[in-house]
Amino acid sequence: MPIKTEERIQMVRLDDIIMADVQDTQLLVFTTTGVLTTRERLAHFADRLASPDFVQVSKHAIVNLNHLLSLEDSFSGSMTAKLSEHNKTSVSRKYVQLLAQRLGL
């Protein structure tokens, strides 16, 4: 999958993408080899992924279920997703049930 950064267009295998997270005006794509920064919108990035392995867990993040290690309870019904390569993100209350369904729970 091509990801356009400021310097180049980087080709990344879908299996290597751990998660994508919006921070300020940039989309950070966390991979097994590092972090890529792009200006692509999260919704457009999610559409391009077009894989059942990816699920949105908040307004600002998408995770690859193949890199999900554990889920822990957090504040007021939300959860924390621990991912490979020491990454983690919050799963907002609105998306907890969707994630549970995708995991077959």
N, CA, C and O atoms as CSV, one atom per row, in Angstrom:
chain,resi,resn,atom,element,x,y,z
A,1,MET,N,N,0.838,-1.179,0.000
A,1,MET,CA,C,0.000,0.000,0.000
A,1,MET,C,C,0.886,1.247,0.000
A,1,MET,O,O,1.791,1.356,0.828
A,2,PRO,N,N,0.646,2.170,-0.899
A,2,PRO,CA,C,1.453,3.390,-0.919
A,2,PRO,C,C,0.991,4.397,0.139
A,2,PRO,O,O,-0.206,4.626,0.312
A,3,ILE,N,N,1.951,4.991,0.839
A,3,ILE,CA,C,1.677,6.045,1.813
A,3,ILE,C,C,2.554,7.230,1.442
A,3,ILE,O,O,3.779,7.122,1.387
A,4,LYS,N,N,1.905,8.369,1.188
A,4,LYS,CA,C,2.633,9.560,0.757
A,4,LYS,C,C,3.080,10.364,1.973
A,4,LYS,O,O,2.258,10.858,2.745
A,5,THR,N,N,4.391,10.487,2.130
A,5,THR,CA,C,4.967,11.319,3.177
A,5,THR,C,C,5.476,12.600,2.525
A,5,THR,O,O,5.335,12.775,1.315
A,6,GLU,N,N,6.060,13.490,3.305
A,6,GLU,CA,C,6.596,14.727,2.716
A,6,GLU,C,C,7.752,14.453,1.766
A,6,GLU,O,O,7.910,15.148,0.762
A,7,GLU,N,N,8.566,13.440,2.077
A,7,GLU,CA,C,9.768,13.173,1.289
A,7,GLU,C,C,9.548,12.228,0.116
A,7,GLU,O,O,10.222,12.339,-0.908
A,8,ARG,N,N,8.602,11.292,0.261
A,8,ARG,CA,C,8.476,10.248,-0.758
A,8,ARG,C,C,7.144,9.527,-0.631
A,8,ARG,O,O,6.348,9.798,0.268
A,9,ILE,N,N,6.926,8.609,-1.550
A,9,ILE,CA,C,5.802,7.683,-1.438
A,9,ILE,C,C,6.392,6.358,-0.987
A,9,ILE,O,O,7.185,5.743,-1.700
A,10,GLN,N,N,6.000,5.926,0.199
A,10,GLN,CA,C,6.553,4.719,0.823
A,10,GLN,C,C,5.583,3.560,0.627
A,10,GLN,O,O,4.392,3.692,0.909
A,11,MET,N,N,6.078,2.447,0.155
A,11,MET,CA,C,5.259,1.250,0.009
A,11,MET,C,C,5.330,0.454,1.311
A,11,MET,O,O,6.416,0.186,1.824
A,12,VAL,N,N,4.164,0.081,1.839
A,12,VAL,CA,C,4.082,-0.639,3.110
A,12,VAL,C,C,3.124,-1.815,2.930
A,12,VAL,O,O,2.048,-1.670,2.350
A,13,ARG,N,N,3.523,-2.962,3.426
A,13,ARG,CA,C,2.629,-4.128,3.402
A,13,ARG,C,C,1.540,-3.941,4.454
A,13,ARG,O,O,1.811,-3.434,5.542
A,14,LEU,N,N,0.324,-4.342,4.142
A,14,LEU,CA,C,-0.779,-4.207,5.096
A,14,LEU,C,C,-0.477,-4.931,6.401
A,14,LEU,O,O,-0.836,-4.453,7.477
A,15,ASP,N,N,0.179,-6.079,6.308
A,15,ASP,CA,C,0.514,-6.852,7.510
A,15,ASP,C,C,1.452,-6.097,8.435
A,15,ASP,O,O,1.486,-6.371,9.634
A,16,ASP,N,N,2.217,-5.146,7.895
A,16,ASP,CA,C,3.181,-4.399,8.699
A,16,ASP,C,C,2.573,-3.176,9.385
A,16,ASP,O,O,3.208,-2.576,10.252
A,17,ILE,N,N,1.350,-2.803,9.006
A,17,ILE,CA,C,0.697,-1.651,9.632
A,17,ILE,C,C,0.082,-2.092,10.961
A,17,ILE,O,O,-0.746,-3.001,11.006
A,18,ILE,N,N,0.500,-1.436,12.032
A,18,ILE,CA,C,-0.004,-1.742,13.371
A,18,ILE,C,C,-1.248,-0.916,13.664
A,18,ILE,O,O,-2.270,-1.445,14.101
A,19,MET,N,N,-1.150,0.388,13.420
A,19,MET,CA,C,-2.292,1.269,13.623
A,19,MET,C,C,-2.053,2.591,12.917
A,19,MET,O,O,-0.935,2.903,12.507
A,20,ALA,N,N,-3.116,3.357,12.782
A,20,ALA,CA,C,-3.045,4.719,12.263
A,20,ALA,C,C,-3.746,5.612,13.269
A,20,ALA,O,O,-4.821,5.278,13.767
A,21,ASP,N,N,-3.130,6.754,13.565
A,21,ASP,CA,C,-3.650,7.634,14.609
A,21,ASP,C,C,-3.491,9.090,14.179
A,21,ASP,O,O,-2.419,9.504,13.739
A,22,VAL,N,N,-4.563,9.856,14.309
A,22,VAL,CA,C,-4.527,11.274,13.967
A,22,VAL,C,C,-3.961,12.057,15.146
A,22,VAL,O,O,-4.401,11.892,16.284
A,23,GLN,N,N,-2.987,12.905,14.861
A,23,GLN,CA,C,-2.437,13.818,15.861
A,23,GLN,C,C,-2.304,15.175,15.206
A,23,GLN,O,O,-1.552,15.352,14.247
A,24,ASP,N,N,-3.048,16.131,15.741
A,24,ASP,CA,C,-3.142,17.476,15.154
A,24,ASP,C,C,-3.673,17.359,13.726
A,24,ASP,O,O,-4.784,16.873,13.521
A,25,THR,N,N,-2.901,17.794,12.752
A,25,THR,CA,C,-3.362,17.750,11.363
A,25,THR,C,C,-2.699,16.629,10.572
A,25,THR,O,O,-2.825,16.568,9.349
A,26,GLN,N,N,-1.999,15.752,11.261
A,26,GLN,CA,C,-1.270,14.689,10.572
A,26,GLN,C,C,-1.791,13.314,10.966
A,26,GLN,O,O,-2.322,13.116,12.059
A,27,LEU,N,N,-1.625,12.382,10.056
A,27,LEU,CA,C,-1.960,10.989,10.316
A,27,LEU,C,C,-0.650,10.240,10.504
A,27,LEU,O,O,0.197,10.220,9.611
A,28,LEU,N,N,-0.490,9.631,11.658
A,28,LEU,CA,C,0.702,8.833,11.937
A,28,LEU,C,C,0.357,7.373,11.687
A,28,LEU,O,O,-0.598,6.841,12.252
A,29,VAL,N,N,1.142,6.739,10.841
A,29,VAL,CA,C,0.942,5.324,10.526
A,29,VAL,C,C,2.070,4.556,11.199
A,29,VAL,O,O,3.229,4.653,10.796
A,30,PHE,N,N,1.718,3.789,12.231
A,30,PHE,CA,C,2.696,3.014,12.995
A,30,PHE,C,C,2.860,1.663,12.317
A,30,PHE,O,O,1.889,0.931,12.125
A,31,THR,N,N,4.101,1.336,11.955
A,31,THR,CA,C,4.397,0.069,11.285
A,31,THR,C,C,5.411,-0.709,12.112
A,31,THR,O,O,5.928,-0.216,13.114
A,32,THR,N,N,5.680,-1.910,11.682
A,32,THR,CA,C,6.655,-2.741,12.389
A,32,THR,C,C,8.071,-2.203,12.231
A,32,THR,O,O,8.977,-2.616,12.955
A,33,THR,N,N,8.267,-1.281,11.286
A,33,THR,CA,C,9.609,-0.733,11.061
A,33,THR,C,C,9.751,0.732,11.470
A,33,THR,O,O,10.849,1.282,11.397
A,34,GLY,N,N,8.665,1.371,11.895
A,34,GLY,CA,C,8.742,2.771,12.300
A,34,GLY,C,C,7.419,3.482,12.105
A,34,GLY,O,O,6.378,2.852,11.921
A,35,VAL,N,N,7.473,4.809,12.149
A,35,VAL,CA,C,6.272,5.639,12.037
A,35,VAL,C,C,6.374,6.509,10.786
A,35,VAL,O,O,7.382,7.178,10.558
A,36,LEU,N,N,5.311,6.487,9.980
A,36,LEU,CA,C,5.239,7.329,8.792
A,36,LEU,C,C,4.225,8.439,9.059
A,36,LEU,O,O,3.177,8.200,9.659
A,37,THR,N,N,4.540,9.647,8.613
A,37,THR,CA,C,3.654,10.791,8.793
A,37,THR,C,C,3.115,11.224,7.445
A,37,THR,O,O,3.870,11.425,6.494
A,38,THR,N,N,1.796,11.366,7.372
A,38,THR,CA,C,1.145,11.769,6.136
A,38,THR,C,C,0.044,12.778,6.456
A,38,THR,O,O,-0.359,12.926,7.609
A,39,ARG,N,N,-0.424,13.449,5.451
A,39,ARG,CA,C,-1.516,14.418,5.624
A,39,ARG,C,C,-2.859,13.811,5.199
A,39,ARG,O,O,-3.874,14.508,5.186
A,40,GLU,N,N,-2.871,12.542,4.857
A,40,GLU,CA,C,-4.093,11.873,4.423
A,40,GLU,C,C,-5.120,11.851,5.563
A,40,GLU,O,O,-4.755,11.738,6.733
A,41,ARG,N,N,-6.389,11.958,5.212
A,41,ARG,CA,C,-7.443,11.916,6.223
A,41,ARG,C,C,-7.676,10.472,6.656
A,41,ARG,O,O,-7.521,9.543,5.863
A,42,LEU,N,N,-8.049,10.293,7.919
A,42,LEU,CA,C,-8.230,8.948,8.466
A,42,LEU,C,C,-9.295,8.170,7.697
A,42,LEU,O,O,-9.095,6.993,7.396
A,43,ALA,N,N,-10.411,8.800,7.376
A,43,ALA,CA,C,-11.489,8.109,6.659
A,43,ALA,C,C,-11.014,7.619,5.286
A,43,ALA,O,O,-11.346,6.507,4.875
A,44,HIS,N,N,-10.252,8.435,4.588
A,44,HIS,CA,C,-9.731,8.035,3.278
A,44,HIS,C,C,-8.737,6.891,3.428
A,44,HIS,O,O,-8.748,5.948,2.637
A,45,PHE,N,N,-7.885,6.972,4.434
A,45,PHE,CA,C,-6.918,5.916,4.687
A,45,PHE,C,C,-7.638,4.597,4.996
A,45,PHE,O,O,-7.248,3.541,4.497
A,46,ALA,N,N,-8.674,4.663,5.810
A,46,ALA,CA,C,-9.447,3.465,6.154
A,46,ALA,C,C,-10.089,2.848,4.919
A,46,ALA,O,O,-10.111,1.627,4.769
A,47,ASP,N,N,-10.612,3.695,4.034
A,47,ASP,CA,C,-11.207,3.192,2.790
A,47,ASP,C,C,-10.166,2.489,1.928
A,47,ASP,O,O,-10.455,1.459,1.319
A,48,ARG,N,N,-8.967,3.036,1.876
A,48,ARG,CA,C,-7.909,2.422,1.069
A,48,ARG,C,C,-7.435,1.099,1.660
A,48,ARG,O,O,-6.989,0.219,0.924
A,49,LEU,N,N,-7.527,0.950,2.980
A,49,LEU,CA,C,-7.109,-0.311,3.600
A,49,LEU,C,C,-7.983,-1.467,3.120
A,49,LEU,O,O,-7.477,-2.523,2.741
A,50,ALA,N,N,-9.288,-1.260,3.140
A,50,ALA,CA,C,-10.244,-2.251,2.628
A,50,ALA,C,C,-9.898,-3.673,3.047
A,50,ALA,O,O,-9.856,-4.581,2.217
A,51,SER,N,N,-9.652,-3.857,4.337
A,51,SER,CA,C,-9.305,-5.177,4.862
A,51,SER,C,C,-10.081,-5.422,6.156
A,51,SER,O,O,-10.198,-4.516,6.980
A,52,PRO,N,N,-10.609,-6.624,6.346
A,52,PRO,CA,C,-11.341,-6.921,7.590
A,52,PRO,C,C,-10.429,-6.961,8.822
A,52,PRO,O,O,-10.922,-7.023,9.948
A,53,ASP,N,N,-9.120,-6.926,8.624
A,53,ASP,CA,C,-8.190,-6.944,9.750
A,53,ASP,C,C,-8.103,-5.599,10.458
A,53,ASP,O,O,-7.570,-5.521,11.565
A,54,PHE,N,N,-8.621,-4.536,9.838
A,54,PHE,CA,C,-8.529,-3.201,10.413
A,54,PHE,C,C,-9.886,-2.766,10.941
A,54,PHE,O,O,-10.909,-2.957,10.284
A,55,VAL,N,N,-9.885,-2.180,12.134
A,55,VAL,CA,C,-11.130,-1.708,12.740
A,55,VAL,C,C,-10.888,-0.354,13.394
A,55,VAL,O,O,-9.854,-0.122,14.020
A,56,GLN,N,N,-11.870,0.536,13.233
A,56,GLN,CA,C,-11.765,1.846,13.863
A,56,GLN,C,C,-12.118,1.698,15.335
A,56,GLN,O,O,-13.111,1.058,15.680
A,57,VAL,N,N,-11.295,2.297,16.209
A,57,VAL,CA,C,-11.494,2.175,17.653
A,57,VAL,C,C,-11.788,3.511,18.326
A,57,VAL,O,O,-12.089,3.552,19.519
A,58,SER,N,N,-11.701,4.603,17.569
A,58,SER,CA,C,-12.034,5.934,18.078
A,58,SER,C,C,-12.156,6.880,16.889
A,58,SER,O,O,-11.942,6.483,15.744
A,59,LYS,N,N,-12.501,8.132,17.169
A,59,LYS,CA,C,-12.590,9.103,16.073
A,59,LYS,C,C,-11.239,9.306,15.415
A,59,LYS,O,O,-11.159,9.740,14.265
A,60,HIS,N,N,-10.179,8.994,16.143
A,60,HIS,CA,C,-8.842,9.315,15.654
A,60,HIS,C,C,-7.945,8.116,15.388
A,60,HIS,O,O,-6.783,8.307,15.029
A,61,ALA,N,N,-8.437,6.873,15.549
A,61,ALA,CA,C,-7.518,5.735,15.406
A,61,ALA,C,C,-8.168,4.503,14.770
A,61,ALA,O,O,-9.354,4.222,14.945
A,62,ILE,N,N,-7.326,3.788,14.026
A,62,ILE,CA,C,-7.668,2.491,13.433
A,62,ILE,C,C,-6.562,1.525,13.842
A,62,ILE,O,O,-5.385,1.887,13.824
A,63,VAL,N,N,-6.931,0.293,14.212
A,63,VAL,CA,C,-5.920,-0.691,14.586
A,63,VAL,C,C,-6.023,-1.926,13.696
A,63,VAL,O,O,-7.083,-2.245,13.158
A,64,ASN,N,N,-4.893,-2.607,13.558
A,64,ASN,CA,C,-4.818,-3.873,12.849
A,64,ASN,C,C,-5.026,-4.969,13.898
A,64,ASN,O,O,-4.219,-5.103,14.818
A,65,LEU,N,N,-6.086,-5.742,13.770
A,65,LEU,CA,C,-6.405,-6.778,14.759
A,65,LEU,C,C,-5.300,-7.825,14.879
A,65,LEU,O,O,-5.184,-8.479,15.916
A,66,ASN,N,N,-4.496,-7.992,13.845
A,66,ASN,CA,C,-3.393,-8.947,13.898
A,66,ASN,C,C,-2.278,-8.498,14.831
A,66,ASN,O,O,-1.437,-9.306,15.225
A,67,HIS,N,N,-2.263,-7.220,15.188
A,67,HIS,CA,C,-1.241,-6.687,16.093
A,67,HIS,C,C,-1.799,-6.383,17.480
A,67,HIS,O,O,-1.077,-5.877,18.338
A,68,LEU,N,N,-3.086,-6.689,17.710
A,68,LEU,CA,C,-3.712,-6.445,19.004
A,68,LEU,C,C,-3.276,-7.519,19.995
A,68,LEU,O,O,-3.492,-8.708,19.763
A,69,LEU,N,N,-2.662,-7.097,21.100
A,69,LEU,CA,C,-2.176,-8.029,22.117
A,69,LEU,C,C,-3.157,-8.184,23.271
A,69,LEU,O,O,-3.370,-9.291,23.766
A,70,SER,N,N,-3.758,-7.066,23.703
A,70,SER,CA,C,-4.708,-7.140,24.827
A,70,SER,C,C,-5.560,-5.886,24.876
A,70,SER,O,O,-5.241,-4.862,24.271
A,71,LEU,N,N,-6.663,-6.001,25.623
A,71,LEU,CA,C,-7.557,-4.874,25.887
A,71,LEU,C,C,-7.717,-4.763,27.392
A,71,LEU,O,O,-7.928,-5.765,28.075
A,72,GLU,N,N,-7.616,-3.548,27.908
A,72,GLU,CA,C,-7.765,-3.322,29.338
A,72,GLU,C,C,-8.825,-2.267,29.578
A,72,GLU,O,O,-8.932,-1.299,28.825
A,73,ASP,N,N,-9.615,-2.455,30.637
A,73,ASP,CA,C,-10.613,-1.454,30.994
A,73,ASP,C,C,-9.934,-0.136,31.311
A,73,ASP,O,O,-8.836,-0.095,31.865
A,74,SER,N,N,-10.613,0.934,30.949
A,74,SER,CA,C,-10.095,2.269,31.201
A,74,SER,C,C,-11.209,3.088,31.836
A,74,SER,O,O,-12.077,2.534,32.511
A,75,PHE,N,N,-11.195,4.371,31.631
A,75,PHE,CA,C,-12.167,5.260,32.257
A,75,PHE,C,C,-13.540,5.188,31.607
A,75,PHE,O,O,-13.650,5.111,30.384
A,76,SER,N,N,-14.577,5.213,32.418
A,76,SER,CA,C,-15.988,5.349,32.020
A,76,SER,C,C,-16.386,4.554,30.777
A,76,SER,O,O,-16.974,5.106,29.847
A,77,GLY,N,N,-16.073,3.277,30.761
A,77,GLY,CA,C,-16.508,2.399,29.679
A,77,GLY,C,C,-15.578,2.302,28.486
A,77,GLY,O,O,-15.809,1.483,27.596
A,78,SER,N,N,-14.546,3.103,28.444
A,78,SER,CA,C,-13.588,2.983,27.345
A,78,SER,C,C,-12.544,1.924,27.703
A,78,SER,O,O,-12.536,1.403,28.819
A,79,MET,N,N,-11.678,1.614,26.763
A,79,MET,CA,C,-10.653,0.599,26.982
A,79,MET,C,C,-9.328,1.094,26.415
A,79,MET,O,O,-9.286,2.066,25.661
A,80,THR,N,N,-8.253,0.418,26.785
A,80,THR,CA,C,-6.942,0.687,26.212
A,80,THR,C,C,-6.520,-0.555,25.430
A,80,THR,O,O,-6.513,-1.665,25.961
A,81,ALA,N,N,-6.171,-0.352,24.172
A,81,ALA,CA,C,-5.701,-1.442,23.317
A,81,ALA,C,C,-4.184,-1.443,23.336
A,81,ALA,O,O,-3.551,-0.447,22.986
A,82,LYS,N,N,-3.597,-2.567,23.747
A,82,LYS,CA,C,-2.149,-2.724,23.694
A,82,LYS,C,C,-1.825,-3.500,22.429
A,82,LYS,O,O,-2.396,-4.555,22.153
A,83,LEU,N,N,-0.883,-2.939,21.665
A,83,LEU,CA,C,-0.540,-3.477,20.359
A,83,LEU,C,C,0.931,-3.871,20.314
A,83,LEU,O,O,1.694,-3.554,21.227
A,84,SER,N,N,1.318,-4.550,19.269
A,84,SER,CA,C,2.717,-4.948,19.116
A,84,SER,C,C,3.615,-3.726,19.002
A,84,SER,O,O,3.141,-2.617,18.756
A,85,GLU,N,N,4.909,-3.936,19.183
A,85,GLU,CA,C,5.923,-2.882,19.117
A,85,GLU,C,C,5.703,-1.800,20.177
A,85,GLU,O,O,6.063,-0.642,19.965
A,86,HIS,N,N,5.113,-2.173,21.318
A,86,HIS,CA,C,4.902,-1.272,22.461
A,86,HIS,C,C,3.982,-0.101,22.151
A,86,HIS,O,O,4.098,0.955,22.774
A,87,ASN,N,N,3.072,-0.271,21.201
A,87,ASN,CA,C,2.101,0.768,20.876
A,87,ASN,C,C,0.827,0.538,21.668
A,87,ASN,O,O,0.495,-0.596,22.016
A,88,LYS,N,N,0.118,1.622,21.951
A,88,LYS,CA,C,-1.186,1.499,22.582
A,88,LYS,C,C,-2.041,2.691,22.173
A,88,LYS,O,O,-1.531,3.747,21.799
A,89,THR,N,N,-3.360,2.495,22.255
A,89,THR,CA,C,-4.297,3.555,21.930
A,89,THR,C,C,-5.572,3.335,22.721
A,89,THR,O,O,-5.833,2.232,23.201
A,90,SER,N,N,-6.358,4.376,22.854
A,90,SER,CA,C,-7.619,4.244,23.571
A,90,SER,C,C,-8.711,3.783,22.616
A,90,SER,O,O,-8.750,4.165,21.446
A,91,VAL,N,N,-9.598,2.948,23.155
A,91,VAL,CA,C,-10.782,2.505,22.420
A,91,VAL,C,C,-11.951,3.243,23.072
A,91,VAL,O,O,-12.311,2.963,24.215
A,92,SER,N,N,-12.531,4.174,22.348
A,92,SER,CA,C,-13.591,4.969,22.950
A,92,SER,C,C,-14.841,4.123,23.163
A,92,SER,O,O,-15.070,3.128,22.475
A,93,ARG,N,N,-15.627,4.543,24.121
A,93,ARG,CA,C,-16.826,3.816,24.524
A,93,ARG,C,C,-17.722,3.513,23.333
A,93,ARG,O,O,-18.321,2.440,23.251
A,94,LYS,N,N,-17.807,4.461,22.414
A,94,LYS,CA,C,-18.659,4.312,21.233
A,94,LYS,C,C,-18.234,3.132,20.362
A,94,LYS,O,O,-19.070,2.545,19.674
A,95,TYR,N,N,-16.949,2.777,20.379
A,95,TYR,CA,C,-16.422,1.734,19.486
A,95,TYR,C,C,-16.140,0.398,20.183
A,95,TYR,O,O,-15.758,-0.567,19.521
A,96,VAL,N,N,-16.322,0.329,21.498
A,96,VAL,CA,C,-16.010,-0.905,22.240
A,96,VAL,C,C,-16.854,-2.073,21.740
A,96,VAL,O,O,-16.332,-3.166,21.522
A,97,GLN,N,N,-18.155,-1.850,21.557
A,97,GLN,CA,C,-19.029,-2.940,21.130
A,97,GLN,C,C,-18.674,-3.417,19.717
A,97,GLN,O,O,-18.684,-4.618,19.448
A,98,LEU,N,N,-18.365,-2.492,18.830
A,98,LEU,CA,C,-17.956,-2.863,17.470
A,98,LEU,C,C,-16.691,-3.723,17.497
A,98,LEU,O,O,-16.595,-4.726,16.790
A,99,LEU,N,N,-15.728,-3.317,18.319
A,99,LEU,CA,C,-14.497,-4.085,18.433
A,99,LEU,C,C,-14.770,-5.477,19.003
A,99,LEU,O,O,-14.213,-6.466,18.528
A,100,ALA,N,N,-15.615,-5.549,20.002
A,100,ALA,CA,C,-15.962,-6.845,20.596
A,100,ALA,C,C,-16.614,-7.760,19.549
A,100,ALA,O,O,-16.327,-8.956,19.507
A,101,GLN,N,N,-17.471,-7.210,18.722
A,101,GLN,CA,C,-18.106,-8.006,17.660
A,101,GLN,C,C,-17.070,-8.511,16.666
A,101,GLN,O,O,-17.109,-9.673,16.263
A,102,ARG,N,N,-16.150,-7.648,16.271
A,102,ARG,CA,C,-15.105,-8.033,15.312
A,102,ARG,C,C,-14.201,-9.121,15.882
A,102,ARG,O,O,-13.638,-9.926,15.140
A,103,LEU,N,N,-14.069,-9.134,17.223
A,103,LEU,CA,C,-13.242,-10.149,17.876
A,103,LEU,C,C,-14.035,-11.431,18.153
A,103,LEU,O,O,-13.473,-12.422,18.619
A,104,GLY,N,N,-15.351,-11.407,17.864
A,104,GLY,CA,C,-16.184,-12.579,18.084
A,104,GLY,C,C,-16.598,-12.765,19.524
A,104,GLY,O,O,-16.872,-13.888,19.946
A,105,LEU,N,N,-16.650,-11.690,20.289
A,105,LEU,CA,C,-17.042,-11.759,21.705
A,105,LEU,C,C,-18.499,-11.440,21.894
A,105,LEU,O,O,-18.992,-11.453,23.022
